[in-house]
Amino acid sequence: MKEIEKTLENKNVRPTAMRILIYKYMAEKKITFALTDIENAFIKADRTTLYRTLKTFEENGIVHQIDDGTGTTKYALCELGCNCEIEQDLHLHFHCSNCNETVCLTEHKIPHINLPDGYIAEDANLVLKGICEKCSGQ
Amino acid sequence: MKEIEKTLENKNVRPTAMRILIYKYMAEKKITFALTDIENAFIKADRTTLYRTLKTFEENGIVHQIDDGTGTTKYALCELGCNCEIEQDLHLHFHCSNCNETVCLTEHKIPHINLPDGYIAEDANLVLKGICEKCSGQ
DNA sequence: AGAACCAATGCAACGGAAGTGCATTTATTG
DNA sequence: CAATAAATGCACTTCCGTTGCATTGGTTCT
Ligand SMILES: [Mn+2]
Ligand SMILES: [Mn+2]
Ligand SMILES: [Zn+2]
Ligand SMILES: [Zn+2]
């Protein structure tokens, strides 16, 4: 409780009741989630509020967006010490085609790629798709 | 003309007038394109027809879809000898944040990634974002 | 405490893009 | 030519992200 408030304040985000709830939801969840997921978890909350809360969280380095190729944006809590407001943390993401869940593989960074002359890379997105550990039964 | 017809027939796609036009458009274009692009290029054609034509083309290995993270699906003609109906051609794509164009870097394959135990990769998508050669002025 | 102010929330509506059902036209086959 | 199948066009739907604006709630200043 108090801890979450501190965390938010440290990131310059006012710890409102709503925001604390949302943060809690995210912290308990191990995998990534979509706006709709969180919307279903909190019947009370308005979609827009959740949307803007996540946006605020993102702008202040609390969560990061994930584009896993499903067409719906996913979010995940940033790791401790992740400073993705300043520079991107280019870890890869895995999307399971069986359970449809997307996970951050924060240990696995996107390898450096040599581009043709003239191309300047500033950002990268690598998504692997297949069967996750839970679904592969191992 | 006749050549395009042959190409389509070889891929088991009936060479209708519309399809030949669309193929021609794609062949002239060097970069990838969205459904809307092609829609604007052919005032006459209905969006659904274009949509389904591209779908047919994709199912028969004439074009491949590209998810460049912009939210709108891009398409590009497959290379000669590309057999992406059978197995994915996992080359990377580059999206320029200046001119907003996406290009296939067919020479650059997505490197193999070691995943944690239990994860089975079947597909991959790697998109680099930044400044393209045209826009970097080199 | 009360007034003034700003941030957060909620409701409604918009817009882009993908996708589907069905009628109509066009091509293919017997 | 008739019968059949494929391709095209129109209308409509759904999904998701996004914005405008009114309302609520909390903070600060007098
Ligand atoms: Mn992540
Ligand atoms: Mn490509
Ligand atoms: Zn799974
Ligand atoms: Zn460019």
PDB file of N, CA and C and ligand atoms in Angstrom, chain B residues 64 66 91 93 104, ligand 2:
ATOM      1  N   HIS B  64       3.814 -10.628 -49.402  1.00  0.00           N
ATOM      2  CA  HIS B  64       3.808 -10.968 -47.984  1.00  0.00           C
ATOM      3  C   HIS B  64       3.390  -9.747 -47.183  1.00  0.00           C
ATOM      4  N   ILE B  66       3.438  -7.256 -43.922  1.00  0.00           N
ATOM      5  CA  ILE B  66       4.466  -6.730 -43.024  1.00  0.00           C
ATOM      6  C   ILE B  66       3.795  -5.971 -41.892  1.00  0.00           C
ATOM      7  N   HIS B  91      13.146 -12.161 -43.111  1.00  0.00           N
ATOM      8  CA  HIS B  91      14.020 -10.997 -43.259  1.00  0.00           C
ATOM      9  C   HIS B  91      13.484  -9.866 -42.399  1.00  0.00           C
ATOM     10  N   HIS B  93      12.616  -5.785 -41.428  1.00  0.00           N
ATOM     11  CA  HIS B  93      12.015  -4.623 -42.081  1.00  0.00           C
ATOM     12  C   HIS B  93      12.454  -3.350 -41.375  1.00  0.00           C
ATOM     13  N   CYS B 104      11.590  -3.598 -47.150  1.00  0.00           N
ATOM     14  CA  CYS B 104      12.070  -4.948 -46.880  1.00  0.00           C
ATOM     15  C   CYS B 104      13.583  -4.953 -47.010  1.00  0.00           C
TER      16      CYS B 104
HETATM   17 MN    MN E   2       9.439  -7.944 -46.485  1.00  0.00          MN
END
